Amino acid sequence: MKRSFNLVTEPWLEAFDVKTMKQETVSLEGLFANAARYRLAGDMATQDFAMLRLLLAILHTALDTHRMSYEDWRDIYEGKVFPEAVNDYLSANIDRFDFFGERPFYQVTAAEYDKLVPAKKRIESGSGKVAVRQIDRTISESGNSVDLFSPRSKEHKDELPLPSLIRWIITYQGYSGTTDKTKITMDEKFAANMGWLYQIKPTFIEGENLFETLMLNLVLGDAGEETPVWSYDTASAYIKQRRKREVPDNLAALYTTGTRILHIEWGNDGKPTIFSASIPMFGSLNALIEPMTFWRYSKRFNAMVPKIQTKETLNRPLILSLDEALIGKADTEVPSPGVIQNLQKIYELGVLKGKTVQLTTMALVSDGNVMSRRPVAEYRDDITLDPAVAFDEEGQKMVCEAAKVARYAVVKYRTFIANVAKVRNTNSQALAGEADKAGIVAKAVLSSWLAGVSPDDDYEADFNGLKKELTDSIKELAEEFCRHASARDITGREIDGKRVSIFTARRELYKDLAQTSAR
């Protein structure tokens, strides 16, 4: 009997039931039917983000969102349940969601794989394999890098229950590295690309449950018919489109964009052997259809490119970029994330009155090595937002200025620590942990302040209170650091003809902080 596992009807998604407070494994139809009861609860936060984008791709396609109005959106949101059109779509396309089907979900058949890769890379050659332990991002172990702190022992690193394997296959398409070298045939050369989610700073809006989260991230207004990867009749038809290297014109296509074709051979012992080949990827320049990222302006390319989370920016709190999140950067016309622009349109419908939402960013951070892009950390941060303040004209101005003031104070504290490093005649990296404390303090002060601001407040008084608390907190941090000064710190040394010590550095910090109060 032919094996089957259909994602529509079989349980494979991990979800937390907010009513029973228990974790469940659910199917697509079960998840959509009861989305208001659940929150995603997979193996990693970044896996949950990949699942969120898959679910959004289904919604965009089932609801035909490029024709949908915000009034239509409001009707669904206020009903607190997805329309029957979602279940109808899944039922009508149920064969496309079978992991072992004739068109296996997120895979290609053996014949399709062999047709797309060079002859010497065909399945019978045994080349082009990627291990389960590499796809499973809780391990991320390739043949050249052993994970010493794996959650599973050496003997079991390549073993996963089928539901977990499916989740990691989907996730891997967004977070693939560059270690595997097999590529499909192309008339022109192309480099193996890392996954699209590695190339952005993943950002989204979180509601109280999965229904709210999906609806708050359902961005309307993309240009084309929704074409998720499973909508193509053959792998060849999909690859023909990908060879054009065009940025997708619809969100369902974007959210299901992968960088590999995968084929799985199943052994008699039930274990998978996964074959992988790179496929061409579109560029990120001005790919502004992507709503779930921050942007920056590249002078080199004279274009907008997605920001990414790096090892060097792991300790920079999201809240210090709150102005960038809400309004972007006017001087270089950098836009705010599309999900924020969409949230403002939703707020104007009047359905978020009295509610707060969470702006969340998360990332799988790579090692920065272009030859591997191996994950080294998972990053997550969030901000609780009151839309009534964030999208009020005066409230928005105040909140954005507050982020700038907090950022200024953090920069000045970092300068203070760098000056102390000069006194000690050492590299400032030696005191990086101390410098990072300013960000932690600023985040705590700004988060607490933001939670207490309401639309009825005297914004000027609120803002003055923040500046004082922020200045006092950074000063207290500096005082604590100075209490542990060494004799060398106190005596100081000559730098550019001036005697510099920890206390002269502190004096400069206080002068700078006085500017914070004056802003």
Coordinates of C-alpha atoms in Angstrom, one line a residue:
M1 CA 0.0 0.0 0.0
K2 CA 1.3 3.4 -1.0
R3 CA 2.4 5.5 2.0
S4 CA 0.5 8.7 2.7
F5 CA 0.8 11.6 5.2
N6 CA -1.5 14.5 4.4
L7 CA -0.7 17.8 6.1
V8 CA -4.3 18.9 5.8
T9 CA -5.7 16.0 7.9
E10 CA -2.8 14.5 9.8
P11 CA -1.4 16.1 13.0
W12 CA 2.1 17.6 12.4
L13 CA 2.1 21.2 13.7
E14 CA 3.0 21.9 17.3
A15 CA 0.6 24.3 19.0
F16 CA -0.1 25.5 22.5
D17 CA -3.7 25.6 23.6
V18 CA -4.2 28.8 25.5
K19 CA -7.4 27.5 27.1
T20 CA -6.2 24.1 28.4
M21 CA -2.6 25.3 28.7
K22 CA -1.4 22.1 27.0
Q23 CA 0.7 21.5 23.9
E24 CA -1.0 19.6 21.1
T25 CA 0.0 18.3 17.7
V26 CA -2.6 19.4 15.1
S27 CA -3.3 19.2 11.4
L28 CA -3.8 22.2 9.1
E29 CA -7.6 21.9 9.1
G30 CA -7.6 21.6 12.9
L31 CA -5.3 24.6 13.3
F32 CA -7.3 26.9 11.1
A33 CA -10.6 25.7 12.6
N34 CA -9.4 26.5 16.1
A35 CA -6.8 29.2 15.5
A36 CA -8.2 31.4 18.3
R37 CA -7.3 28.7 20.8
Y38 CA -3.7 28.2 19.8
R39 CA -0.2 29.7 19.6
L40 CA 2.5 28.1 17.6
A41 CA 4.9 26.1 19.8
G42 CA 7.5 24.3 17.6
D43 CA 11.1 23.3 18.2
M44 CA 12.4 26.8 17.9
A45 CA 11.0 30.3 17.6
T46 CA 12.5 30.6 14.1
Q47 CA 10.7 27.3 13.1
D48 CA 7.5 28.9 14.3
F49 CA 8.2 31.9 12.1
A50 CA 8.6 29.6 9.1
M51 CA 5.3 27.9 9.9
L52 CA 3.6 31.3 10.3
R53 CA 4.7 32.2 6.8
L54 CA 3.4 28.9 5.4
L55 CA 0.0 29.5 7.1
L56 CA -0.1 33.0 5.7
A57 CA 0.6 31.7 2.2
I58 CA -2.4 29.4 2.5
L59 CA -4.6 32.2 3.7
H60 CA -3.4 34.6 1.0
T61 CA -4.3 32.0 -1.6
A62 CA -7.5 30.7 -0.1
L63 CA -8.9 34.2 0.5
D64 CA -7.6 35.7 -2.7
T65 CA -6.2 38.6 -0.8
H66 CA -5.0 40.6 -3.7
R67 CA -8.7 41.3 -4.4
M68 CA -9.6 41.6 -0.7
S69 CA -10.6 44.9 0.9
Y70 CA -9.9 46.0 4.5
E71 CA -13.6 45.9 5.1
D72 CA -13.6 42.2 4.2
W73 CA -10.6 41.8 6.5
R74 CA -12.6 43.5 9.4
D75 CA -15.5 41.1 8.9
I76 CA -13.3 38.1 9.3
Y77 CA -11.4 39.6 12.3
E78 CA -14.6 40.5 14.1
G79 CA -16.0 37.0 13.4
K80 CA -13.0 35.5 15.2
V81 CA -13.0 32.5 12.9
F82 CA -11.6 31.9 9.4
P83 CA -14.3 31.6 6.6
E84 CA -15.2 28.3 5.0
A85 CA -13.2 29.4 2.0
V86 CA -10.0 28.3 3.8
N87 CA -11.3 24.8 4.4
D88 CA -12.7 24.6 0.9
Y89 CA -9.3 25.5 -0.5
L90 CA -7.5 22.9 1.5
S91 CA -10.1 20.3 0.5
A92 CA -9.9 21.2 -3.2
N93 CA -6.1 21.0 -3.2
I94 CA -5.6 18.2 -0.6
D95 CA -3.5 16.1 -3.0
R96 CA -0.9 19.0 -3.0
F97 CA -0.3 18.6 0.7
D98 CA 0.6 14.9 0.8
F99 CA 4.2 14.5 2.0
F100 CA 4.3 11.2 0.1
G101 CA 2.1 12.1 -2.8
E102 CA 2.8 12.0 -6.6
R103 CA 3.8 15.7 -6.2
P104 CA 5.2 15.3 -2.7
F105 CA 4.9 18.4 -0.5
Y106 CA 8.0 20.7 -0.5
Q107 CA 9.9 18.0 -2.5
V108 CA 10.4 16.8 -6.1
T109 CA 10.2 13.2 -7.4
A110 CA 13.3 11.2 -8.3
A111 CA 12.6 11.6 -12.0
E112 CA 12.2 15.4 -11.6
Y113 CA 15.4 15.6 -9.5
D114 CA 17.5 13.7 -12.0
K115 CA 16.1 15.8 -14.9
L116 CA 17.1 19.1 -13.2
V117 CA 20.6 18.3 -11.9
P118 CA 23.8 17.4 -14.0
A119 CA 24.1 13.7 -14.9
K120 CA 27.0 13.2 -12.5
K121 CA 24.8 14.5 -9.6
R122 CA 21.9 12.2 -10.2
I123 CA 20.5 10.2 -7.3
E124 CA 22.3 7.0 -8.4
S125 CA 25.6 8.8 -7.9
G126 CA 24.9 9.2 -4.2
S127 CA 26.1 12.8 -4.3
G128 CA 24.3 15.9 -3.1
K129 CA 23.1 14.5 0.2
V130 CA 22.1 16.7 3.1
A131 CA 21.8 15.0 6.5
V132 CA 18.8 15.3 8.8
R133 CA 21.2 16.7 11.5
Q134 CA 22.0 19.6 9.1
I135 CA 18.4 20.4 8.3
D136 CA 17.4 20.2 12.0
R137 CA 18.4 23.6 13.1
T138 CA 18.6 22.6 16.8
I139 CA 21.8 20.8 15.7
S140 CA 22.9 22.3 12.3
E141 CA 25.8 19.8 11.9
S142 CA 27.5 19.3 8.6
G143 CA 30.3 16.9 7.7
N144 CA 32.8 19.6 8.5
S145 CA 31.5 20.9 11.8
V146 CA 30.5 18.7 14.8
D147 CA 27.9 20.1 17.2
L148 CA 29.4 19.3 20.6
F149 CA 26.3 20.4 22.5
S150 CA 23.6 18.7 20.4
P151 CA 20.2 17.9 22.0
R152 CA 20.6 14.4 20.7
S153 CA 23.4 11.8 21.0
K154 CA 25.6 11.0 18.0
E155 CA 23.7 7.8 17.2
H156 CA 20.3 9.6 17.0
K157 CA 21.2 12.9 15.3
D158 CA 19.7 11.8 12.1
E159 CA 16.5 10.5 13.6
L160 CA 13.3 12.5 13.7
P161 CA 9.6 11.7 14.0
L162 CA 7.9 12.4 10.7
P163 CA 5.9 15.5 11.9
S164 CA 9.2 17.1 13.1
L165 CA 11.0 16.2 9.9
I166 CA 8.2 17.9 7.9
R167 CA 8.5 21.1 10.0
W168 CA 12.3 21.2 9.6
I169 CA 12.1 20.6 5.8
I170 CA 9.8 23.6 5.5
T171 CA 12.1 25.6 7.8
Y172 CA 15.3 24.6 6.0
Q173 CA 14.0 26.2 2.8
G174 CA 14.0 29.6 4.6
Y175 CA 17.2 29.1 6.6
S176 CA 19.4 27.0 4.4
G177 CA 23.1 27.7 4.5
T178 CA 25.6 27.4 1.7
T179 CA 27.5 24.2 2.5
D180 CA 25.8 21.9 0.0
K181 CA 27.4 22.3 -3.5
T182 CA 25.0 20.5 -5.9
K183 CA 23.1 22.8 -8.2
I184 CA 20.5 22.4 -10.9
T185 CA 21.7 22.9 -14.5
M186 CA 21.7 26.4 -15.8
D187 CA 23.0 28.1 -18.9
E188 CA 24.7 30.6 -16.7
K189 CA 26.5 30.1 -13.5
F190 CA 24.9 31.0 -10.2
A191 CA 26.0 30.8 -6.6
A192 CA 24.4 28.6 -3.9
N193 CA 22.2 31.0 -2.0
M194 CA 21.3 31.0 1.7
G195 CA 17.6 30.9 2.5
W196 CA 15.5 34.1 2.2
L197 CA 14.8 34.2 5.9
Y198 CA 18.6 34.4 6.4
Q199 CA 18.6 37.5 4.2
I200 CA 16.1 39.6 6.1
K201 CA 15.4 40.6 9.7
P202 CA 12.2 38.7 10.3
T203 CA 9.6 41.0 11.9
F204 CA 5.9 40.4 12.6
I205 CA 3.0 41.4 14.7
E206 CA 1.8 39.1 17.5
G207 CA -1.7 39.1 18.9
E208 CA -3.2 37.2 21.8
N209 CA -3.6 34.0 19.8
L210 CA -2.7 32.5 16.4
F211 CA -5.9 33.8 14.8
E212 CA -5.1 37.3 15.8
T213 CA -1.4 36.9 14.8
L214 CA -2.3 35.6 11.3
M215 CA -4.9 38.3 10.7
L216 CA -2.6 41.1 11.9
N217 CA 0.1 39.9 9.5
L218 CA -2.3 39.3 6.6
V219 CA -1.0 42.2 4.4
L220 CA -3.4 43.2 1.6
G221 CA -2.7 44.7 -1.7
D222 CA 0.0 42.6 -3.5
A223 CA -0.1 42.8 -7.2
G224 CA -0.5 39.3 -8.6
E225 CA -2.5 36.1 -8.4
E226 CA -1.3 34.0 -5.4
T227 CA 1.1 31.3 -6.5
P228 CA 2.5 29.3 -3.6
V229 CA 5.1 26.6 -4.5
W230 CA 2.5 23.8 -4.4
S231 CA 0.3 25.5 -7.0
Y232 CA 2.7 24.5 -9.8
D233 CA 1.8 21.2 -11.6
T234 CA 5.4 20.1 -11.9
A235 CA 8.7 20.9 -10.4
S236 CA 10.0 21.9 -13.9
A237 CA 7.3 24.5 -14.2
Y238 CA 8.3 26.0 -10.9
I239 CA 12.0 25.9 -11.8
K240 CA 11.2 27.6 -15.1
Q241 CA 9.8 30.5 -13.1
R242 CA 12.7 30.5 -10.6
R243 CA 15.3 30.6 -13.4
K244 CA 14.1 34.1 -14.2
R245 CA 15.3 35.3 -10.8
E246 CA 12.4 37.7 -10.5
V247 CA 11.2 39.0 -7.2
P248 CA 7.7 37.4 -6.6
D249 CA 4.7 39.7 -7.2
N250 CA 2.6 38.0 -4.6
L251 CA 3.1 37.1 -1.0
A252 CA 2.1 33.4 -1.2
A253 CA 5.0 32.9 -3.7
L254 CA 7.4 34.9 -1.5
Y255 CA 6.4 33.1 1.7
T256 CA 7.1 29.7 0.1
T257 CA 10.3 30.7 -1.6
G258 CA 13.0 28.1 -1.1
T259 CA 16.6 27.8 -2.2
R260 CA 16.7 24.1 -2.8
I261 CA 14.9 21.3 -4.5
L262 CA 14.8 18.3 -2.2
H263 CA 14.2 14.6 -2.9
I264 CA 13.8 12.1 -0.2
E265 CA 14.6 8.4 -0.6
W266 CA 13.2 6.2 2.2
G267 CA 15.1 3.1 3.3
N268 CA 13.7 -0.2 4.4
D269 CA 14.4 0.9 8.0
G270 CA 12.2 3.9 7.5
K271 CA 15.1 6.4 7.6
P272 CA 15.3 9.2 5.0
T273 CA 18.1 10.0 2.7
I274 CA 17.7 13.6 1.5
F275 CA 19.2 14.8 -1.8
S276 CA 19.5 18.6 -2.2
A277 CA 20.3 20.9 -5.1
S278 CA 20.5 24.7 -5.1
I279 CA 18.2 26.7 -7.4
P280 CA 18.5 30.3 -8.6
M281 CA 17.4 33.0 -6.2
F282 CA 16.2 36.5 -6.8
G283 CA 18.1 39.4 -5.4
S284 CA 17.1 41.4 -2.3
L285 CA 17.6 44.9 -3.8
N286 CA 14.3 46.8 -3.6
A287 CA 12.4 43.6 -2.9
L288 CA 9.9 45.8 -1.1
I289 CA 7.1 43.3 -1.5
E290 CA 8.6 41.7 1.6
P291 CA 6.5 43.1 4.5
M292 CA 8.2 41.2 7.4
T293 CA 11.6 43.0 7.7
F294 CA 13.4 46.2 8.5
W295 CA 15.1 48.0 5.6
R296 CA 18.2 50.1 5.1
Y297 CA 19.5 52.2 2.3
S298 CA 22.6 50.9 0.4
K299 CA 24.7 53.7 -1.1
R300 CA 26.7 51.1 -3.0
F301 CA 23.6 49.9 -4.9
N302 CA 21.5 53.0 -4.5
A303 CA 18.7 50.7 -3.4
M304 CA 16.8 49.5 -0.4
V305 CA 18.1 46.2 1.1
P306 CA 16.7 44.2 4.0
K307 CA 18.5 44.5 7.3
I308 CA 19.8 41.3 8.8
Q309 CA 20.6 40.3 12.3
T310 CA 24.3 39.6 12.8
K311 CA 26.5 38.3 15.6
E312 CA 27.7 41.9 16.2
T313 CA 24.1 43.3 16.7
L314 CA 22.8 40.5 19.0
N315 CA 22.8 42.8 22.1
R316 CA 21.0 45.8 20.5
P317 CA 17.5 46.0 21.7
L318 CA 14.7 46.3 19.2
I319 CA 13.0 49.0 21.2
L320 CA 15.9 51.4 20.4
S321 CA 14.8 51.1 16.7
L322 CA 11.2 52.0 17.5
D323 CA 11.2 55.2 15.5
E324 CA 12.5 53.2 12.5
A325 CA 9.8 50.6 13.0
L326 CA 7.0 53.2 13.0
I327 CA 8.2 55.7 10.4
G328 CA 11.4 54.4 8.8
K329 CA 14.1 56.9 8.0
A330 CA 13.0 60.1 6.3
D331 CA 16.5 61.3 5.3
T332 CA 17.1 58.2 3.0
E333 CA 13.4 57.4 2.4
V334 CA 13.8 54.0 4.1
P335 CA 10.3 52.6 4.7
S336 CA 9.0 51.1 7.9
P337 CA 8.3 47.4 7.8
G338 CA 5.2 46.5 5.7
V339 CA 3.5 44.8 8.6
I340 CA 3.6 48.1 10.6
Q341 CA 2.2 50.0 7.6
N342 CA -0.5 47.4 7.4
L343 CA -1.2 47.6 11.1
Q344 CA -1.8 51.3 10.9
K345 CA -4.5 50.6 8.2
I346 CA -6.0 48.0 10.5
Y347 CA -6.0 50.4 13.4
E348 CA -7.9 52.9 11.3
L349 CA -10.7 50.4 11.0
G350 CA -11.4 50.9 14.7
V351 CA -11.0 47.2 15.6
L352 CA -7.9 47.5 17.9
K353 CA -9.5 50.0 20.4
G354 CA -8.2 49.2 23.9
K355 CA -5.8 46.5 22.6
T356 CA -2.1 46.2 22.6
V357 CA 0.0 44.2 20.2
Q358 CA 3.5 42.9 20.1
L359 CA 6.1 43.8 17.5
T360 CA 8.4 40.8 17.4
T361 CA 11.7 40.3 15.6
M362 CA 13.5 37.0 15.5
A363 CA 16.4 35.6 13.5
L364 CA 18.6 32.6 13.1
V365 CA 22.0 34.3 13.1
S366 CA 24.7 32.8 10.8
D367 CA 28.4 32.6 11.5
G368 CA 29.0 35.1 8.7
N369 CA 31.1 32.7 6.7
V370 CA 30.0 32.9 3.1
M371 CA 31.1 29.3 2.5
S372 CA 28.7 27.8 5.2
R373 CA 26.3 30.3 6.8
R374 CA 26.1 27.9 9.7
P375 CA 23.7 29.1 12.5
V376 CA 25.4 30.2 15.7
A377 CA 22.6 31.8 17.6
E378 CA 18.9 32.4 17.7
Y379 CA 17.7 36.0 18.4
R380 CA 14.3 37.2 19.6
D381 CA 13.1 40.5 20.9
D382 CA 9.8 42.3 21.1
I383 CA 8.0 45.6 21.9
T384 CA 4.5 45.9 23.3
L385 CA 2.7 48.6 21.4
D386 CA -0.5 50.5 22.0
P387 CA -1.7 51.3 18.5
A388 CA -3.7 54.3 19.9
V389 CA -0.4 55.9 20.9
A390 CA 1.8 54.6 18.1
F391 CA -0.5 55.9 15.4
D392 CA -1.7 59.1 17.0
E393 CA 0.2 61.9 15.3
E394 CA 1.5 63.5 18.5
G395 CA 1.9 60.2 20.3
Q396 CA 4.0 58.8 17.4
K397 CA 6.3 61.9 17.4
M398 CA 6.9 61.5 21.1
V399 CA 7.5 57.7 20.9
C400 CA 9.9 58.2 18.0
E401 CA 11.8 61.0 19.8
A402 CA 11.9 58.8 22.9
A403 CA 13.7 56.0 20.9
K404 CA 16.2 58.6 19.6
V405 CA 16.9 59.9 23.1
A406 CA 17.4 56.4 24.4
R407 CA 19.7 55.5 21.5
Y408 CA 21.7 58.7 22.1
A409 CA 22.2 57.8 25.8
V410 CA 23.3 54.3 24.9
V411 CA 25.8 55.5 22.3
K412 CA 27.3 58.0 24.9
Y413 CA 27.7 55.3 27.5
R414 CA 29.4 53.1 24.9
T415 CA 31.7 56.1 24.2
F416 CA 32.4 56.3 28.0
I417 CA 33.4 52.6 28.1
A418 CA 35.6 53.0 25.0
N419 CA 37.4 55.9 26.7
V420 CA 38.0 53.8 29.8
A421 CA 39.4 51.1 27.4
K422 CA 41.9 53.7 26.1
V423 CA 42.9 54.5 29.7
R424 CA 43.6 50.8 30.2
N425 CA 45.4 50.7 26.8
T426 CA 43.2 47.8 25.7
N427 CA 40.8 47.1 22.9
S428 CA 37.2 48.3 23.6
Q429 CA 36.0 44.8 22.8
A430 CA 37.5 43.7 26.1
L431 CA 34.7 45.7 27.8
A432 CA 32.0 44.9 25.3
G433 CA 29.9 43.2 28.0
E434 CA 30.0 46.4 30.1
A435 CA 29.0 48.5 27.1
D436 CA 26.1 46.3 26.4
K437 CA 24.6 47.0 29.8
A438 CA 23.5 50.4 28.7
G439 CA 21.2 48.8 26.1
I440 CA 19.7 46.5 28.7
V441 CA 19.0 49.5 31.0
A442 CA 17.6 51.7 28.3
K443 CA 15.3 48.8 27.1
A444 CA 14.0 48.4 30.7
V445 CA 13.4 52.1 31.2
L446 CA 11.8 52.7 27.7
S447 CA 9.7 49.5 27.9
S448 CA 8.3 50.5 31.3
W449 CA 7.7 54.0 30.2
L450 CA 6.0 53.0 27.0
A451 CA 3.6 50.6 28.9
G452 CA 2.5 53.5 31.0
V453 CA 1.7 56.0 28.2
S454 CA -1.9 56.3 27.1
P455 CA -3.6 58.5 24.5
D456 CA -5.1 60.7 27.2
D457 CA -1.8 61.6 28.7
D458 CA 0.1 64.9 28.7
Y459 CA 2.8 63.7 26.2
E460 CA 5.2 66.5 27.0
A461 CA 5.2 65.6 30.7
D462 CA 5.5 61.9 29.9
F463 CA 8.5 62.6 27.7
N464 CA 10.3 64.8 30.3
G465 CA 9.8 62.1 32.8
L466 CA 11.4 59.6 30.5
K467 CA 14.4 61.7 29.8
K468 CA 15.1 62.2 33.6
E469 CA 14.7 58.5 34.4
L470 CA 16.9 57.5 31.4
T471 CA 19.6 59.9 32.4
D472 CA 19.5 58.9 36.0
S473 CA 19.7 55.2 35.1
I474 CA 22.7 55.6 32.8
K475 CA 24.4 57.7 35.5
E476 CA 23.8 55.0 38.1
L477 CA 25.3 52.5 35.7
A478 CA 28.4 54.6 35.3
E479 CA 28.7 55.2 39.0
E480 CA 28.5 51.4 39.7
F481 CA 31.3 50.9 37.1
C482 CA 33.5 53.6 38.6
R483 CA 33.1 52.0 42.1
H484 CA 35.3 49.2 40.8
A485 CA 38.0 51.4 39.3
S486 CA 41.5 50.3 39.6
A487 CA 44.5 52.4 40.6
R488 CA 45.4 52.7 36.9
D489 CA 41.9 53.8 36.0
I490 CA 42.1 56.6 38.7
T491 CA 45.6 57.7 37.8
G492 CA 44.9 57.6 34.1
R493 CA 47.5 58.3 31.4
E494 CA 48.5 60.8 28.8
I495 CA 46.6 60.6 25.6
D496 CA 47.2 63.3 22.9
G497 CA 48.8 65.6 25.4
K498 CA 45.9 65.3 28.0
R499 CA 45.7 63.4 31.2
V500 CA 42.7 61.0 30.8
S501 CA 41.3 58.9 33.6
I502 CA 38.0 57.1 34.3
F503 CA 36.8 60.2 36.0
T504 CA 37.5 62.5 33.1
A505 CA 35.6 60.0 30.9
R506 CA 32.7 60.0 33.4
R507 CA 32.7 63.8 33.3
E508 CA 32.4 63.8 29.5
L509 CA 29.6 61.2 29.8
Y510 CA 27.6 63.5 32.2
K511 CA 28.1 66.5 29.9
D512 CA 26.7 64.4 27.0
L513 CA 23.8 63.2 29.1
A514 CA 22.9 66.8 29.9
Q515 CA 22.3 67.1 26.2
T516 CA 19.7 64.3 26.6
S517 CA 17.7 66.4 29.0
A518 CA 17.9 69.4 26.7
R519 CA 16.6 67.6 23.7

